[in-house]
Coordinates of C-alpha atoms and ligand atoms in Angstrom, one line a residue:
X1406 CA 59.5 53.1 65.1
X1407 CA 61.5 55.6 64.0
X1408 CA 61.0 58.1 66.8
X1409 CA 59.5 55.6 69.8
X1410 CA 55.8 56.5 69.1
X1411 CA 53.2 55.4 66.4
X1412 CA 52.3 57.7 63.7
X1413 CA 49.1 59.5 64.0
X1414 CA 46.6 59.2 60.8
X1415 CA 47.1 62.7 59.8
X1416 CA 51.0 61.9 60.0
X1417 CA 50.6 59.5 57.2
X1418 CA 48.0 61.6 55.0
X1419 CA 48.7 63.9 52.6
X1420 CA 48.6 67.0 54.8
X1421 CA 52.0 66.3 56.3
X1422 CA 54.4 67.5 54.2
X1423 CA 56.8 64.3 54.4
X1424 CA 53.9 61.9 53.9
X1425 CA 53.1 64.2 50.6
X1426 CA 55.9 63.4 49.1
X1427 CA 55.9 59.4 50.5
X1428 CA 53.3 58.1 52.7
X1429 CA 54.8 54.4 52.6
X1430 CA 58.0 54.8 55.1
X1431 CA 55.5 55.7 58.0
X1432 CA 53.1 53.4 57.1
X1433 CA 55.2 50.7 57.0
X1434 CA 56.5 51.6 60.8
X1435 CA 53.0 51.2 61.5
X1436 CA 52.4 47.6 59.5
X1437 CA 55.5 46.5 61.2
X1438 CA 55.2 47.5 65.2
X1439 CA 51.8 49.0 65.5
X1440 CA 49.2 47.2 63.0
X1441 CA 46.1 47.9 64.5
X1442 CA 46.7 51.1 66.2
X1443 CA 44.1 53.3 68.1
X1444 CA 44.7 56.8 67.5
X1445 CA 43.4 58.5 70.9
X1446 CA 43.2 62.2 70.1
X1447 CA 41.1 61.5 67.0
X1448 CA 39.3 58.7 68.5
X1449 CA 39.8 56.3 65.5
X1450 CA 41.6 53.0 64.9
X1451 CA 43.9 52.8 62.0
X1452 CA 44.5 49.6 59.9
X1453 CA 47.8 48.8 58.0
X1454 CA 48.1 45.1 57.3
X1455 CA 46.3 44.1 54.5
X1456 CA 44.5 41.2 56.1
X1457 CA 42.5 43.3 58.9
X1458 CA 41.9 45.8 56.4
X1459 CA 40.0 43.3 53.8
X1460 CA 38.3 42.6 56.5
X1461 CA 36.9 45.4 57.6
X1462 CA 35.8 46.7 54.3
X1463 CA 34.5 43.5 53.1
X1464 CA 32.0 43.1 56.1
X1465 CA 28.7 44.4 55.3
X1466 CA 27.6 44.2 59.0
X1467 CA 29.5 47.4 59.9
X1468 CA 28.2 51.0 59.5
X1469 CA 29.7 53.7 57.3
X1470 CA 27.4 56.5 58.3
X1471 CA 29.8 58.9 60.3
X1472 CA 27.0 60.1 62.7
X1473 CA 27.0 56.6 63.8
X1474 CA 30.4 57.2 65.2
X1475 CA 31.4 58.5 68.5
X1476 CA 32.1 61.8 69.3
X1477 CA 35.8 63.2 68.6
X1478 CA 36.1 60.7 65.6
X1479 CA 38.5 62.2 62.9
X1480 CA 35.6 61.3 60.2
X1481 CA 32.8 62.2 62.4
X1482 CA 33.9 65.8 61.6
X1483 CA 32.8 65.7 58.1
X1484 CA 29.3 64.7 58.8
X1485 CA 29.4 67.6 61.3
X1486 CA 30.2 70.4 58.9
X1487 CA 27.3 69.4 56.6
X1488 CA 24.7 69.1 59.0
X1489 CA 21.5 70.6 58.2
X1490 CA 18.7 69.2 56.0
X1491 CA 20.3 66.5 53.7
X1492 CA 20.1 63.7 51.8
X1493 CA 23.2 61.1 51.9
X1494 CA 24.6 59.7 49.1
X1495 CA 25.4 55.9 49.0
X1496 CA 28.9 56.9 49.8
X1497 CA 27.6 57.2 53.8
X1498 CA 24.4 55.2 53.5
X1499 CA 23.6 52.4 55.5
X1500 CA 21.1 49.3 55.3
X1501 CA 18.7 49.4 54.2
X1502 CA 19.0 52.4 52.2
X1503 CA 22.5 51.9 50.6
X1504 CA 21.1 48.8 48.9
X1505 CA 17.7 50.2 48.0
X1506 CA 19.7 53.3 46.3
X1507 CA 22.5 51.8 44.9
X1508 CA 21.4 48.9 43.3
X1509 CA 19.1 50.4 40.3
X1510 CA 22.3 53.4 40.3
X1511 CA 24.8 50.8 39.5
X1512 CA 22.6 49.0 37.1
X1513 CA 21.9 51.9 34.9
X1514 CA 25.1 53.2 35.2
X1515 CA 27.1 50.1 34.1
X1516 CA 24.7 49.5 31.4
X1517 CA 25.5 53.2 30.4
X1518 CA 29.2 52.6 30.7
X1519 CA 28.9 49.7 28.4
X1520 CA 26.5 51.3 25.7
X1521 CA 29.0 54.6 25.9
X1522 CA 32.3 52.8 25.7
X1523 CA 33.4 54.0 22.4
X1524 CA 32.1 57.4 22.9
X1525 CA 34.2 57.4 26.0
X1526 CA 37.2 56.4 24.4
X1527 CA 36.8 58.7 21.5
X1528 CA 36.7 61.7 24.1
X1529 CA 39.6 60.9 25.8
X1530 CA 41.7 60.1 22.5
X1531 CA 40.5 63.8 21.3
X1532 CA 41.7 65.8 24.3
X1533 CA 44.9 63.8 23.9
X1534 CA 45.3 64.6 20.0
X1535 CA 44.7 67.9 21.0
X1536 CA 48.0 68.2 23.4
X1537 CA 50.6 70.2 22.2
X1538 CA 53.3 68.5 20.1
X1539 CA 56.1 71.5 20.3
X1540 CA 56.1 72.2 23.4
X1541 CA 56.4 71.1 27.1
X1542 CA 52.7 70.7 28.6
X1543 CA 51.4 70.2 31.9
X1544 CA 49.7 66.9 31.7
X1545 CA 47.4 67.2 35.0
X1546 CA 45.9 70.4 33.7
X1547 CA 45.7 69.7 30.1
X1548 CA 45.1 65.9 30.1
X1549 CA 44.2 64.5 33.4
X1550 CA 41.4 66.8 34.8
X1551 CA 39.6 67.7 31.6
X1552 CA 39.3 63.7 30.7
X1553 CA 37.1 62.4 33.7
X1554 CA 34.7 65.8 33.9
X1555 CA 34.1 65.1 29.7
X1556 CA 33.4 61.9 30.4
X1557 CA 31.3 62.0 33.1
X1558 CA 29.5 65.2 31.8
X1559 CA 28.8 62.9 28.5
X1560 CA 27.3 59.9 30.9
X1561 CA 25.0 62.1 32.6
X1562 CA 23.7 64.2 29.7
X1563 CA 25.3 67.8 30.4
X1564 CA 24.3 70.1 27.4
X1565 CA 27.7 71.2 25.5
X1566 CA 26.9 74.8 26.1
X1567 CA 26.7 74.6 29.8
X1568 CA 30.3 72.4 30.0
X1569 CA 32.1 75.2 31.3
X1570 CA 29.6 76.3 34.2
X1571 CA 29.5 72.7 34.7
X1572 CA 33.5 72.2 35.1
X1573 CA 33.5 75.2 37.8
X1574 CA 30.9 73.8 39.9
X1575 CA 32.4 70.3 39.9
X1576 CA 35.6 71.7 40.5
X1577 CA 33.9 73.9 43.3
X1578 CA 32.0 71.3 44.9
X1579 CA 35.0 68.5 45.2
X1580 CA 36.5 70.9 48.2
X1581 CA 33.8 69.0 50.2
X1582 CA 36.4 66.1 50.0
X1583 CA 38.8 67.8 52.0
X1584 CA 37.8 67.9 55.9
X1585 CA 40.6 70.9 56.8
X1586 CA 39.5 73.0 54.1
X1587 CA 39.4 77.0 55.0
X1588 CA 36.0 79.0 55.2
X1589 CA 36.5 80.2 52.1
X1590 CA 36.8 76.8 50.6
X1591 CA 33.6 75.7 52.1
X1592 CA 31.8 78.9 50.9
X1593 CA 32.9 78.0 47.2
X1594 CA 31.8 74.2 47.7
X1595 CA 28.5 75.0 49.0
X1596 CA 28.1 77.4 46.0
X1597 CA 29.2 74.6 43.4
X1598 CA 27.1 72.2 45.2
X1599 CA 23.9 74.1 45.3
X1600 CA 24.8 75.3 41.5
X1601 CA 25.0 71.8 40.7
X1602 CA 21.5 70.7 42.3
X1603 CA 19.7 73.5 40.5
X1604 CA 21.2 72.4 37.1
X1605 CA 20.6 68.6 38.1
X1606 CA 16.9 69.4 38.9
X1607 CA 16.3 71.5 35.5
X1608 CA 18.0 68.3 33.2
X1609 CA 15.6 65.9 35.3
X1610 CA 12.6 68.1 34.3
X1611 CA 13.6 68.2 30.7
X1612 CA 14.2 64.7 30.7
X1613 CA 11.0 63.9 31.9
X1614 CA 9.6 65.8 29.3
X1615 CA 12.1 64.6 26.2
X1616 CA 13.5 61.8 27.0
X1617 CA 17.3 61.2 25.9
X1618 CA 20.3 58.9 25.5
X1619 CA 22.0 59.5 28.8
X1620 CA 22.2 58.7 32.7
X1621 CA 19.7 61.3 33.6
X1622 CA 17.0 60.2 31.2
X1623 CA 18.1 56.6 32.7
X1624 CA 17.1 57.4 36.1
X1625 CA 14.0 59.4 35.9
X1626 CA 12.9 56.5 33.4
X1627 CA 13.3 54.2 36.3
X1628 CA 11.4 56.0 38.9
X1629 CA 8.7 56.3 36.7
X1630 CA 8.8 52.6 36.6
X1631 CA 8.6 51.7 40.4
X1632 CA 12.4 52.5 41.4
X1633 CA 11.7 53.9 44.8
X1634 CA 14.2 56.6 44.7
X1635 CA 13.6 60.4 45.4
X1636 CA 14.1 63.4 43.2
X1637 CA 16.6 64.4 45.9
X1638 CA 18.0 61.0 45.9
X1639 CA 18.8 60.8 42.2
X1640 CA 20.0 64.4 42.4
X1641 CA 22.4 63.8 45.1
X1642 CA 24.0 60.4 43.9
X1643 CA 24.7 61.9 40.1
X1644 CA 26.5 64.6 42.3
X1645 CA 28.2 61.8 44.3
X1646 CA 29.1 60.3 40.9
X1647 CA 30.9 63.6 39.5
X1648 CA 32.6 63.9 42.6
X1649 CA 33.7 60.5 43.2
X1650 CA 34.9 60.2 39.8
X1651 CA 36.6 63.2 38.7
X1652 CA 39.7 63.7 41.0
X1653 CA 40.3 60.3 41.4
X1654 CA 40.7 59.5 37.8
X1655 CA 42.8 62.4 37.5
X1656 CA 45.1 61.1 39.9
X1657 CA 45.0 57.8 38.7
X1658 CA 46.1 59.0 35.3
X1659 CA 48.6 61.6 36.6
X1660 CA 50.3 58.8 39.3
X1661 CA 50.6 56.3 36.2
X1662 CA 52.0 58.6 33.9
X1663 CA 54.6 59.6 36.8
X1664 CA 55.1 56.2 37.8
X1665 CA 55.9 54.7 34.3
X1666 CA 58.2 57.8 33.3
X1667 CA 60.0 57.1 36.5
X1668 CA 60.4 53.6 35.6
X1669 CA 61.5 53.2 32.1
X1670 CA 61.6 49.5 31.9
X1671 CA 57.8 49.0 32.6
X1672 CA 57.1 51.7 30.5
X1673 CA 59.0 49.7 27.7
X1674 CA 57.3 46.5 28.5
X1675 CA 54.1 48.9 27.7
X1676 CA 55.2 50.2 24.6
X1677 CA 55.9 46.9 23.2
X1678 CA 52.9 45.4 24.4
X1679 CA 49.9 47.7 24.9
X1680 CA 47.6 44.9 25.6
X1681 CA 49.6 44.7 29.2
X1682 CA 47.7 48.2 29.7
X1683 CA 45.0 46.5 32.1
X1684 CA 47.5 44.9 34.2
X1685 CA 49.4 48.3 34.3
X1686 CA 46.7 50.3 35.3
X1687 CA 46.1 47.5 38.6
X1688 CA 49.7 48.0 39.5
X1689 CA 49.3 51.6 39.1
X1690 CA 46.0 51.4 41.4
X1691 CA 48.2 49.1 43.9
X1692 CA 51.8 51.3 44.3
X1693 CA 50.5 54.5 44.2
X1694 CA 46.5 54.7 44.8
X1695 CA 44.6 58.0 44.1
X1696 CA 42.5 56.9 47.5
X1697 CA 44.5 56.6 50.4
X1698 CA 41.7 55.1 52.9
X1699 CA 38.4 54.3 53.6
X1700 CA 36.5 54.4 56.5
X1701 CA 33.7 51.6 59.0
X1702 CA 31.7 52.3 62.2
X1703 CA 32.4 49.3 64.2
X1704 CA 28.7 48.3 64.7
X1705 CA 29.2 44.8 67.2
X1706 CA 31.6 44.1 70.2
X1707 CA 34.6 42.1 68.2
X1708 CA 38.4 42.0 68.0
X1709 CA 40.4 42.9 64.8
X1710 CA 43.8 41.6 64.9
X1711 CA 43.3 40.3 68.9
X1712 CA 42.4 44.2 69.5
X1713 CA 38.8 44.7 71.3
X1714 CA 36.3 46.5 69.6
X1715 CA 33.5 48.2 70.7
X1716 CA 29.9 49.8 68.8
X1717 CA 30.3 53.2 67.4
X1718 CA 34.1 52.9 67.2
X1719 CA 35.5 54.3 63.7
X1720 CA 37.9 52.8 61.9
X1721 CA 40.3 53.9 59.2
X1722 CA 41.6 51.5 56.8
X1723 CA 44.8 52.4 55.3
X1724 CA 44.3 51.1 51.6
X1725 CA 48.3 52.5 50.8
X1726 CA 49.6 50.2 53.7
X1727 CA 47.4 47.5 52.7
X1728 CA 48.9 47.4 49.0
X1729 CA 52.2 47.4 50.2
X1730 CA 52.0 44.3 52.8
X1731 CA 54.6 41.7 51.8
X1732 CA 52.6 39.1 53.3
X1733 CA 50.4 39.2 50.3
X1734 CA 52.4 41.3 47.4
X1735 CA 55.8 40.0 47.1
X1736 CA 58.9 42.7 46.7
X1737 CA 56.0 45.5 47.6
X1738 CA 58.0 48.3 46.7
X1739 CA 59.1 47.1 43.4
X1740 CA 56.8 48.5 40.7
X1741 CA 55.9 45.6 38.2
X1742 CA 53.2 45.8 35.7
X1743 CA 53.4 42.1 34.8
X1744 CA 53.2 41.4 38.2
X1745 CA 51.2 38.1 38.4
X1746 CA 48.3 38.2 40.9
X1747 CA 47.5 41.8 42.4
X1748 CA 44.3 41.4 44.7
X1749 CA 44.9 45.0 45.5
X1750 CA 42.3 47.2 47.7
X1751 CA 42.1 50.1 45.9
X1752 CA 38.5 50.0 45.5
X1753 CA 37.7 49.3 48.8
X1754 CA 35.5 46.3 48.9
X1755 CA 32.2 44.4 50.5
X1756 CA 29.0 46.4 50.0
X1757 CA 30.2 50.4 49.3
X1758 CA 33.0 49.0 47.4
X1759 CA 34.1 51.7 44.1
X1760 CA 31.0 52.0 42.1
X1761 CA 33.2 53.7 39.4
X1762 CA 35.5 51.3 39.3
X1763 CA 35.2 50.0 36.0
X1764 CA 35.0 53.6 34.5
X1765 CA 38.3 54.6 36.3
X1766 CA 39.8 51.6 34.3
X1767 CA 38.2 52.0 30.9
X1768 CA 39.4 55.8 31.0
X1769 CA 42.9 54.9 32.6
X1770 CA 43.4 52.6 30.3
X1771 CA 42.5 54.0 27.3
X1772 CA 44.6 57.4 28.3
X1773 CA 48.0 55.9 28.8
X1774 CA 47.4 53.7 25.7
X1775 CA 46.9 56.6 23.4
X1776 CA 49.3 59.0 25.0
X1777 CA 52.3 56.6 24.4
X1778 CA 50.7 55.9 21.0
X1779 CA 50.7 59.6 20.3
X1780 CA 53.7 60.8 22.3
X1781 CA 56.2 57.4 22.3
X1782 CA 59.5 59.7 23.3
X1783 CA 57.5 61.4 25.7
X1784 CA 59.4 62.4 28.8
X1785 CA 59.2 64.9 32.3
X1786 CA 60.0 68.3 31.1
X1787 CA 59.8 70.4 34.7
X1788 CA 60.6 70.3 38.0
X1789 CA 59.6 67.6 40.6
X1790 CA 56.1 67.5 40.9
X1791 CA 54.4 68.9 43.5
X1792 CA 52.1 66.0 45.4
X1793 CA 48.8 67.9 46.7
X1794 CA 48.2 68.5 50.3
X1795 CA 44.5 67.1 50.4
X1796 CA 44.4 64.5 53.0
X1797 CA 43.6 60.9 52.5
X1798 CA 44.2 61.5 48.6
X1799 CA 47.3 61.1 46.4
X1800 CA 47.7 63.2 43.4
X1801 CA 50.1 66.0 41.8
X1802 CA 49.5 69.7 41.5
X1803 CA 51.0 69.5 38.0
X1804 CA 53.3 67.5 35.9
X1805 CA 55.1 68.9 32.9
X1806 CA 56.0 67.0 30.0
X1807 CA 57.4 66.7 26.4
X1808 CA 56.7 64.8 23.4
Ligands
HEM490 C1 40.0 56.4 39.9 C2 40.1 55.6 40.9 C3 39.1 55.7 41.9 C4 39.7 55.3 43.4 C5 41.0 54.6 43.2 C6 38.1 55.1 43.6 C7 38.3 54.8 45.1 C8 37.0 54.5 46.2 C9 37.4 54.0 47.3 C10 38.2 53.6 47.8 C11 35.9 53.7 47.7 C12 35.1 53.6 49.0 C13 35.3 51.9 48.8 C14 35.0 51.4 50.3 O1 34.6 52.1 51.4 O2 34.5 50.2 50.8 C15 34.9 54.1 46.7 C16 33.8 54.7 46.5 C17 32.7 55.1 45.7 N1 33.5 55.9 44.6 FE1 35.6 55.7 44.1 N2 37.4 55.6 43.0 C18 38.0 56.2 41.7 C19 36.9 56.2 41.0 C20 35.6 56.6 41.1 C21 34.8 56.7 39.7 C22 35.4 57.0 38.2 C23 33.4 57.1 40.3 C24 32.1 57.5 39.5 C25 32.3 57.8 38.4 C26 33.5 56.9 41.7 C27 32.5 56.7 42.6 C28 32.5 56.4 43.9 C29 31.3 56.5 44.4 C30 29.6 57.3 44.4 C31 31.4 55.5 45.8 C32 30.6 55.3 47.1 C33 30.4 53.7 46.8 C34 29.2 53.2 48.3 O3 29.8 53.5 49.0 O4 28.3 52.5 47.7 N3 35.1 56.4 42.1 N4 35.8 55.1 45.4

C-alpha cells in the first residue's frame, strides 16, 4: 500500500480527484494487500478480487435492499434519502418480489429489443450521420448522450412531440444516482421523477385505451392478462430502465471511443475487421466499465476470502478491480480487443445481473461501427477530457473529437 493504510472506498471512487482520473492504482493496492477490506467508518466490506466478487454477486441468497444493512453503512444512506411512501424497482427488491416483477418485465423488454433491433440501429445511424464533418464536436453531448435516450424513448413509446421534456425529466431523475448530491440536485431529481411518474401514468392509460407497438403497451397487456404487477410497479420499473440505461450507455460509448483513440493498434484492428466490434465492446466493458461497483447485504453467517461476515453487513464489490485481476486476465492492464476469454463482471451477476446488458451491447456495437465508418480519420481534437465526479460511475464530461 503506497501510504501504509488501506484506501477507503470513497478514495477509490470518482468522488476522489486522483481516483477520478484512474482508480486502478489504488484498486491494485487493495487487491494485493487487503482484498477483503473492512471500511469501518462507512460500515462496509470492500472486495477487490475477482473470485470474491463473483462469489458475492452470483449468490442469490444474499439481500440487495439497503434497508437490510446495518446502521451507518454507506449505501444504506441512499435508501434513507428516498424514504416515504415508495415502491422499489427491481434494482433493490429482494425475493420473492424481485422475481415476480423482473421475470415478466425482462420477457417483454427482450422481445421488444429483438423486434426493434433494426429501428434501434437506424436511430443510432441517424444521430451519427448528423454529427458535423467540418468542425470538431463533443462526442459526449452530440452522440453519446442522445443515443440511449432516443433509443429508450422509442422502446417505451414516448411520443415525439414530448421528447424534449422527456429528456429534461430523465436527466433530472438521473441525479438520483449520486449519493453525495446537493439539496438543489435533490430538488431537481424529485421534480424529474414526479414528471416522469405523471407522464407514465398518462401513457399507460392511453395505451390501455389504444395499444401501440411499444413496451408500455406490452406491460399493460401483461397486467391485463394476469401478470401480478401493480400500476406503480410498472411505472417504477419503466423509470428504472430509463435511469439504469442512460448514463451507463453514454459512458460505454464515450469510454470506448476514448480507449480506441488512445490505442491506435486496437483501432486499426477494428477498422480492418468490423466484425471485431462485439469483442471490442466486451474489452471496453472489462477495461473501463461505466459502473464501478455493485452491492449486496449479508443474509447469514459466512466467510468471504477467509473473513467472517455477519447478517446485515453491507458488501461493496469492486467490478473495476475484479476486471483487472491478474489471476483471471493475463496482463490485465493491456487493452486488447482480440483478448481470447473475457468473462468480465461489468454487468454484475446472479439474479440482479444487469437487465439492460443486451441493449447496451447492441447500442455500443452499432455506435462504434457506424462512427468509424462515417469518420475513418476520427481523432482527439480538444484538451484532456475531464472525468465526471459521480461516485461509482466512470465517464467523461466531454470528449472533443474531429472527423
Ligand atoms: C452500458 C452499460 C451498462 C452497465 C455497465 C450496467 C451495469 C449494471 C450493473 C453492474 C448492475 C447491477 C448488477 C448486480 O448487482 O449484479 C445493473 C443493474 C441494472 N441495470 Fe444496468 N448497466 C448498463 C446498461 C443498462 C441498460 C441499457 C439498462 C436499461 C435499459 C440497464 C438497466 C439496469 C437495471 C434495471 C438493473 C437492475 C437489475 C436488477 O437488480 O434486477 N442497465 N447494471
